[in-house]
Amino acid sequence: MVPPLVLDIDGTLTDADGHLDPRAFEVLPAWDAPVILATGKAFPYPVSLCHYLGLPQTVIAENGGVVLADGEVTFTGDREAAQAAADEFVARGGDLGWDAADTANRWRETEIIARLNADEALLRAVADEFDVEVIDTGFAYHIKTPGVEKGVGLERVCETMDYDPEDFVAVGDSVNDASTFRVAGRSYAVANADDVAKEAADTVLDRSYMDGTLSVLDSLREEDAA
C-alpha cells in the first residue's frame, strides 16, 4: 500500500509562477491513500482545491490555524490578535501591500498576511508587542499565534483517522513545513525549498516544484510495487 500524504501547495504543487501544476489532477485523485493539503493559504483555498481534485476535504490551512477533518472545523489561531497587530502596524505607517478588496486576508480566519515588501522590522516589532509572531514563508509575512503550526494540525487530523503522523509522507518547500517534517514519518523538501525546510527534511530533492513532488510519488509507487 502507498502511504498517506501531507502536501504543501505553493511551491510544492505549483510551478515557479505560482500556478497549480495540472499534473496534480492526474496523480492526486488516483492516490490510493489519504491526501491532506497543508498550506499557509486562507481556509477556502485548500477546501476548494480538494473539491476540484475530487479529494475528501481534509485540510490544514493558515499554517495550522484552521483544520478540517471528518466534517469538523477547528480553530486554534487568534485572528483578533493578528488583526490588532496589523492595524497598529498600519497606524505606524506600515503598509500590508494589498488593494481595497484584500482577497489575501478577506477569508482568513486565524491570521493576517502582508506582502514581502512590507517593512519587516516594524512588522516584527509591533508583533512582539501584541504577543503574535511573524513568519516569512517566501510568499508573504504571516502574522500568527505562536505555537500554531502545520505539524500540530497534522496531529489533530490524525486523531480522526486510523493513521499516526509518522505514517505520513510529507513534501513541502518552506519554513512553515518544518513542523510537518518533524512529525511525519518521512519528509522531503523540493529543491526550491528555503534553508529551514531543507534542514528539517529527511531528504532534499534534486528537482523543484511539482517535478520534485512527482519524483517522490513515483518512488513511493515503485516501493509499493516491489
mmCIF file of N, CA, C and O in Angstrom, residues 67-124:
data_model
loop_
_atom_site.group_PDB
_atom_site.id
_atom_site.type_symbol
_atom_site.label_atom_id
_atom_site.label_comp_id
_atom_site.label_asym_id
_atom_site.label_seq_id
_atom_site.Cartn_x
_atom_site.Cartn_y
_atom_site.Cartn_z
ATOM 1 N N VAL A 67 -8.217 23.669 10.861
ATOM 2 C CA VAL A 67 -8.138 22.269 10.464
ATOM 3 C C VAL A 67 -9.539 21.764 10.160
ATOM 4 O O VAL A 67 -10.468 21.975 10.953
ATOM 5 N N LEU A 68 -9.690 21.133 9.008
ATOM 6 C CA LEU A 68 -10.944 20.486 8.625
ATOM 7 C C LEU A 68 -10.672 18.996 8.505
ATOM 8 O O LEU A 68 -9.859 18.568 7.682
ATOM 9 N N ALA A 69 -11.337 18.218 9.335
ATOM 10 C CA ALA A 69 -11.167 16.771 9.320
ATOM 11 C C ALA A 69 -12.458 16.116 9.775
ATOM 12 O O ALA A 69 -13.069 16.565 10.764
ATOM 13 N N ASP A 70 -12.858 15.079 9.069
ATOM 14 C CA ASP A 70 -14.048 14.310 9.421
ATOM 15 C C ASP A 70 -15.278 15.207 9.547
ATOM 16 O O ASP A 70 -16.130 15.018 10.413
ATOM 17 N N GLY A 71 -15.348 16.216 8.663
ATOM 18 C CA GLY A 71 -16.509 17.096 8.624
ATOM 19 C C GLY A 71 -16.565 18.133 9.724
ATOM 20 O O GLY A 71 -17.575 18.848 9.856
ATOM 21 N N GLU A 72 -15.506 18.250 10.514
ATOM 22 C CA GLU A 72 -15.489 19.201 11.627
ATOM 23 C C GLU A 72 -14.345 20.193 11.460
ATOM 24 O O GLU A 72 -13.223 19.813 11.130
ATOM 25 N N VAL A 73 -14.644 21.462 11.693
ATOM 26 C CA VAL A 73 -13.648 22.527 11.596
ATOM 27 C C VAL A 73 -13.225 22.952 12.995
ATOM 28 O O VAL A 73 -14.073 23.196 13.860
ATOM 29 N N THR A 74 -11.924 23.034 13.212
ATOM 30 C CA THR A 74 -11.408 23.541 14.487
ATOM 31 C C THR A 74 -10.466 24.711 14.218
ATOM 32 O O THR A 74 -9.753 24.736 13.217
ATOM 33 N N PHE A 75 -10.479 25.676 15.127
ATOM 34 C CA PHE A 75 -9.659 26.878 15.018
ATOM 35 C C PHE A 75 -8.734 26.954 16.223
ATOM 36 O O PHE A 75 -9.172 26.755 17.360
ATOM 37 N N THR A 76 -7.451 27.254 15.967
ATOM 38 C CA THR A 76 -6.512 27.421 17.072
ATOM 39 C C THR A 76 -5.813 28.774 17.045
ATOM 40 O O THR A 76 -5.264 29.190 18.056
ATOM 41 N N GLY A 77 -5.821 29.450 15.925
ATOM 42 C CA GLY A 77 -5.185 30.760 15.835
ATOM 43 C C GLY A 77 -6.122 31.866 16.294
ATOM 44 O O GLY A 77 -7.345 31.720 16.280
ATOM 45 N N ASP A 78 -5.545 32.985 16.701
ATOM 46 C CA ASP A 78 -6.300 34.133 17.212
ATOM 47 C C ASP A 78 -6.301 35.241 16.163
ATOM 48 O O ASP A 78 -5.380 36.047 16.090
ATOM 49 N N ARG A 79 -7.353 35.280 15.348
ATOM 50 C CA ARG A 79 -7.462 36.296 14.301
ATOM 51 C C ARG A 79 -7.500 37.698 14.898
ATOM 52 O O ARG A 79 -6.913 38.634 14.347
ATOM 53 N N GLU A 80 -8.189 37.874 16.016
ATOM 54 C CA GLU A 80 -8.328 39.218 16.593
ATOM 55 C C GLU A 80 -6.977 39.793 17.005
ATOM 56 O O GLU A 80 -6.701 40.972 16.783
ATOM 57 N N ALA A 81 -6.116 38.963 17.581
ATOM 58 C CA ALA A 81 -4.789 39.445 17.978
ATOM 59 C C ALA A 81 -3.953 39.793 16.754
ATOM 60 O O ALA A 81 -3.250 40.819 16.729
ATOM 61 N N ALA A 82 -4.025 38.945 15.724
ATOM 62 C CA ALA A 82 -3.288 39.227 14.497
ATOM 63 C C ALA A 82 -3.796 40.502 13.840
ATOM 64 O O ALA A 82 -3.004 41.318 13.344
ATOM 65 N N GLN A 83 -5.108 40.688 13.838
ATOM 66 C CA GLN A 83 -5.692 41.884 13.236
ATOM 67 C C GLN A 83 -5.299 43.143 14.005
ATOM 68 O O GLN A 83 -4.995 44.180 13.403
ATOM 69 N N ALA A 84 -5.282 43.037 15.329
ATOM 70 C CA ALA A 84 -4.887 44.186 16.145
ATOM 71 C C ALA A 84 -3.450 44.588 15.850
ATOM 72 O O ALA A 84 -3.130 45.781 15.744
ATOM 73 N N ALA A 85 -2.570 43.604 15.706
ATOM 74 C CA ALA A 85 -1.174 43.900 15.375
ATOM 75 C C ALA A 85 -1.067 44.516 13.987
ATOM 76 O O ALA A 85 -0.314 45.478 13.775
ATOM 77 N N ALA A 86 -1.828 43.982 13.036
ATOM 78 C CA ALA A 86 -1.802 44.522 11.676
ATOM 79 C C ALA A 86 -2.310 45.957 11.651
ATOM 80 O O ALA A 86 -1.745 46.817 10.959
ATOM 81 N N ASP A 87 -3.370 46.219 12.408
ATOM 82 C CA ASP A 87 -3.923 47.577 12.461
ATOM 83 C C ASP A 87 -2.920 48.560 13.046
ATOM 84 O O ASP A 87 -2.779 49.696 12.556
ATOM 85 N N GLU A 88 -2.208 48.133 14.079
ATOM 86 C CA GLU A 88 -1.216 49.008 14.689
ATOM 87 C C GLU A 88 -0.036 49.226 13.747
ATOM 88 O O GLU A 88 0.515 50.341 13.669
ATOM 89 N N PHE A 89 0.340 48.197 13.031
ATOM 90 C CA PHE A 89 1.390 48.318 12.020
ATOM 91 C C PHE A 89 1.024 49.386 10.991
ATOM 92 O O PHE A 89 1.849 50.255 10.654
ATOM 93 N N VAL A 90 -0.203 49.360 10.520
ATOM 94 C CA VAL A 90 -0.653 50.357 9.543
ATOM 95 C C VAL A 90 -0.717 51.742 10.182
ATOM 96 O O VAL A 90 -0.334 52.747 9.561
ATOM 97 N N ALA A 91 -1.171 51.806 11.431
ATOM 98 C CA ALA A 91 -1.274 53.090 12.128
ATOM 99 C C ALA A 91 0.095 53.757 12.276
ATOM 100 O O ALA A 91 0.192 54.991 12.317
ATOM 101 N N ARG A 92 1.153 52.960 12.335
ATOM 102 C CA ARG A 92 2.503 53.499 12.482
ATOM 103 C C ARG A 92 3.181 53.737 11.134
ATOM 104 O O ARG A 92 4.387 53.965 11.072
ATOM 105 N N GLY A 93 2.404 53.660 10.077
ATOM 106 C CA GLY A 93 2.941 53.966 8.760
ATOM 107 C C GLY A 93 3.259 52.766 7.900
ATOM 108 O O GLY A 93 3.718 52.924 6.765
ATOM 109 N N GLY A 94 3.022 51.571 8.408
ATOM 110 C CA GLY A 94 3.268 50.371 7.622
ATOM 111 C C GLY A 94 2.181 50.151 6.584
ATOM 112 O O GLY A 94 1.097 50.719 6.651
ATOM 113 N N ASP A 95 2.481 49.319 5.616
ATOM 114 C CA ASP A 95 1.535 49.017 4.536
ATOM 115 C C ASP A 95 1.542 47.504 4.314
ATOM 116 O O ASP A 95 2.578 46.918 4.013
ATOM 117 N N LEU A 96 0.381 46.874 4.485
ATOM 118 C CA LEU A 96 0.288 45.436 4.271
ATOM 119 C C LEU A 96 0.469 45.070 2.798
ATOM 120 O O LEU A 96 0.807 43.927 2.470
ATOM 121 N N GLY A 97 0.197 46.032 1.902
ATOM 122 C CA GLY A 97 0.502 45.832 0.493
ATOM 123 C C GLY A 97 -0.639 45.362 -0.378
ATOM 124 O O GLY A 97 -0.439 45.093 -1.558
ATOM 125 N N TRP A 98 -1.836 45.277 0.168
ATOM 126 C CA TRP A 98 -2.968 44.769 -0.610
ATOM 127 C C TRP A 98 -3.883 45.896 -1.050
ATOM 128 O O TRP A 98 -3.883 46.985 -0.459
ATOM 129 N N ASP A 99 -4.682 45.647 -2.079
ATOM 130 C CA ASP A 99 -5.634 46.655 -2.538
ATOM 131 C C ASP A 99 -6.879 46.629 -1.647
ATOM 132 O O ASP A 99 -6.940 45.903 -0.651
ATOM 133 N N ALA A 100 -7.872 47.437 -1.998
ATOM 134 C CA ALA A 100 -9.053 47.580 -1.146
ATOM 135 C C ALA A 100 -9.806 46.265 -0.978
ATOM 136 O O ALA A 100 -10.381 45.998 0.086
ATOM 137 N N ALA A 101 -9.804 45.425 -1.993
ATOM 138 C CA ALA A 101 -10.512 44.142 -1.892
ATOM 139 C C ALA A 101 -9.827 43.204 -0.897
ATOM 140 O O ALA A 101 -10.497 42.430 -0.218
ATOM 141 N N ASP A 102 -8.516 43.292 -0.811
ATOM 142 C CA ASP A 102 -7.710 42.483 0.111
ATOM 143 C C ASP A 102 -8.148 41.017 0.128
ATOM 144 O O ASP A 102 -8.473 40.447 1.182
ATOM 145 N N THR A 103 -8.140 40.400 -1.025
ATOM 146 C CA THR A 103 -8.527 38.990 -1.096
ATOM 147 C C THR A 103 -7.510 38.080 -0.414
ATOM 148 O O THR A 103 -7.807 36.912 -0.149
ATOM 149 N N ALA A 104 -6.334 38.611 -0.108
ATOM 150 C CA ALA A 104 -5.343 37.811 0.610
ATOM 151 C C ALA A 104 -5.778 37.535 2.044
ATOM 152 O O ALA A 104 -5.446 36.497 2.623
ATOM 153 N N ASN A 105 -6.527 38.479 2.629
ATOM 154 C CA ASN A 105 -6.936 38.352 4.036
ATOM 155 C C ASN A 105 -8.444 38.250 4.245
ATOM 156 O O ASN A 105 -8.885 37.900 5.345
ATOM 157 N N ARG A 106 -9.214 38.542 3.235
ATOM 158 C CA ARG A 106 -10.663 38.657 3.409
ATOM 159 C C ARG A 106 -11.281 37.401 4.032
ATOM 160 O O ARG A 106 -12.203 37.492 4.839
ATOM 161 N N TRP A 107 -10.775 36.235 3.642
ATOM 162 C CA TRP A 107 -11.383 34.995 4.138
ATOM 163 C C TRP A 107 -10.513 34.276 5.155
ATOM 164 O O TRP A 107 -10.782 33.127 5.497
ATOM 165 N N ARG A 108 -9.508 34.953 5.677
ATOM 166 C CA ARG A 108 -8.669 34.323 6.702
ATOM 167 C C ARG A 108 -9.401 34.311 8.044
ATOM 168 O O ARG A 108 -10.007 35.292 8.441
ATOM 169 N N GLU A 109 -9.268 33.188 8.724
ATOM 170 C CA GLU A 109 -9.959 33.003 9.995
ATOM 171 C C GLU A 109 -9.051 33.211 11.206
ATOM 172 O O GLU A 109 -9.547 33.527 12.291
ATOM 173 N N THR A 110 -7.722 33.020 11.031
ATOM 174 C CA THR A 110 -6.864 32.945 12.216
ATOM 175 C C THR A 110 -5.581 33.753 12.131
ATOM 176 O O THR A 110 -4.813 33.776 13.096
ATOM 177 N N GLU A 111 -5.300 34.414 11.020
ATOM 178 C CA GLU A 111 -4.062 35.158 10.868
ATOM 179 C C GLU A 111 -4.250 36.266 9.843
ATOM 180 O O GLU A 111 -5.293 36.360 9.195
ATOM 181 N N ILE A 112 -3.219 37.096 9.705
ATOM 182 C CA ILE A 112 -3.194 38.162 8.706
ATOM 183 C C ILE A 112 -1.863 38.061 7.971
ATOM 184 O O ILE A 112 -0.837 37.722 8.570
ATOM 185 N N ILE A 113 -1.878 38.366 6.674
ATOM 186 C CA ILE A 113 -0.616 38.345 5.941
ATOM 187 C C ILE A 113 -0.337 39.704 5.316
ATOM 188 O O ILE A 113 -1.242 40.486 5.031
ATOM 189 N N ALA A 114 0.961 39.954 5.122
ATOM 190 C CA ALA A 114 1.436 41.171 4.458
ATOM 191 C C ALA A 114 2.357 40.770 3.319
ATOM 192 O O ALA A 114 2.993 39.711 3.359
ATOM 193 N N ARG A 115 2.428 41.614 2.299
ATOM 194 C CA ARG A 115 3.352 41.351 1.200
ATOM 195 C C ARG A 115 4.793 41.405 1.703
ATOM 196 O O ARG A 115 5.106 42.042 2.713
ATOM 197 N N LEU A 116 5.679 40.767 0.951
ATOM 198 C CA LEU A 116 7.075 40.701 1.355
ATOM 199 C C LEU A 116 7.804 42.031 1.229
ATOM 200 O O LEU A 116 8.932 42.159 1.716
ATOM 201 N N ASN A 117 7.184 43.021 0.578
ATOM 202 C CA ASN A 117 7.818 44.336 0.521
ATOM 203 C C ASN A 117 7.384 45.232 1.680
ATOM 204 O O ASN A 117 7.731 46.410 1.727
ATOM 205 N N ALA A 118 6.633 44.667 2.633
ATOM 206 C CA ALA A 118 6.261 45.424 3.833
ATOM 207 C C ALA A 118 7.507 45.672 4.690
ATOM 208 O O ALA A 118 8.527 44.989 4.553
ATOM 209 N N ASP A 119 7.412 46.652 5.583
ATOM 210 C CA ASP A 119 8.510 46.999 6.487
ATOM 211 C C ASP A 119 8.654 45.882 7.526
ATOM 212 O O ASP A 119 7.942 45.858 8.536
ATOM 213 N N GLU A 120 9.573 44.958 7.282
ATOM 214 C CA GLU A 120 9.685 43.777 8.143
ATOM 215 C C GLU A 120 10.066 44.138 9.568
ATOM 216 O O GLU A 120 9.514 43.571 10.537
ATOM 217 N N ALA A 121 11.004 45.062 9.730
ATOM 218 C CA ALA A 121 11.447 45.417 11.076
ATOM 219 C C ALA A 121 10.295 45.990 11.897
ATOM 220 O O ALA A 121 10.098 45.618 13.072
ATOM 221 N N LEU A 122 9.524 46.887 11.303
ATOM 222 C CA LEU A 122 8.382 47.468 12.010
ATOM 223 C C LEU A 122 7.333 46.399 12.294
ATOM 224 O O LEU A 122 6.766 46.340 13.394
ATOM 225 N N LEU A 123 7.083 45.540 11.318
ATOM 226 C CA LEU A 123 6.069 44.498 11.491
ATOM 227 C C LEU A 123 6.441 43.576 12.647
ATOM 228 O O LEU A 123 5.585 43.239 13.484
ATOM 229 N N ARG A 124 7.673 43.173 12.728
ATOM 230 C CA ARG A 124 8.099 42.278 13.804
ATOM 231 C C ARG A 124 8.080 42.983 15.159
ATOM 232 O O ARG A 124 7.726 42.366 16.183
#
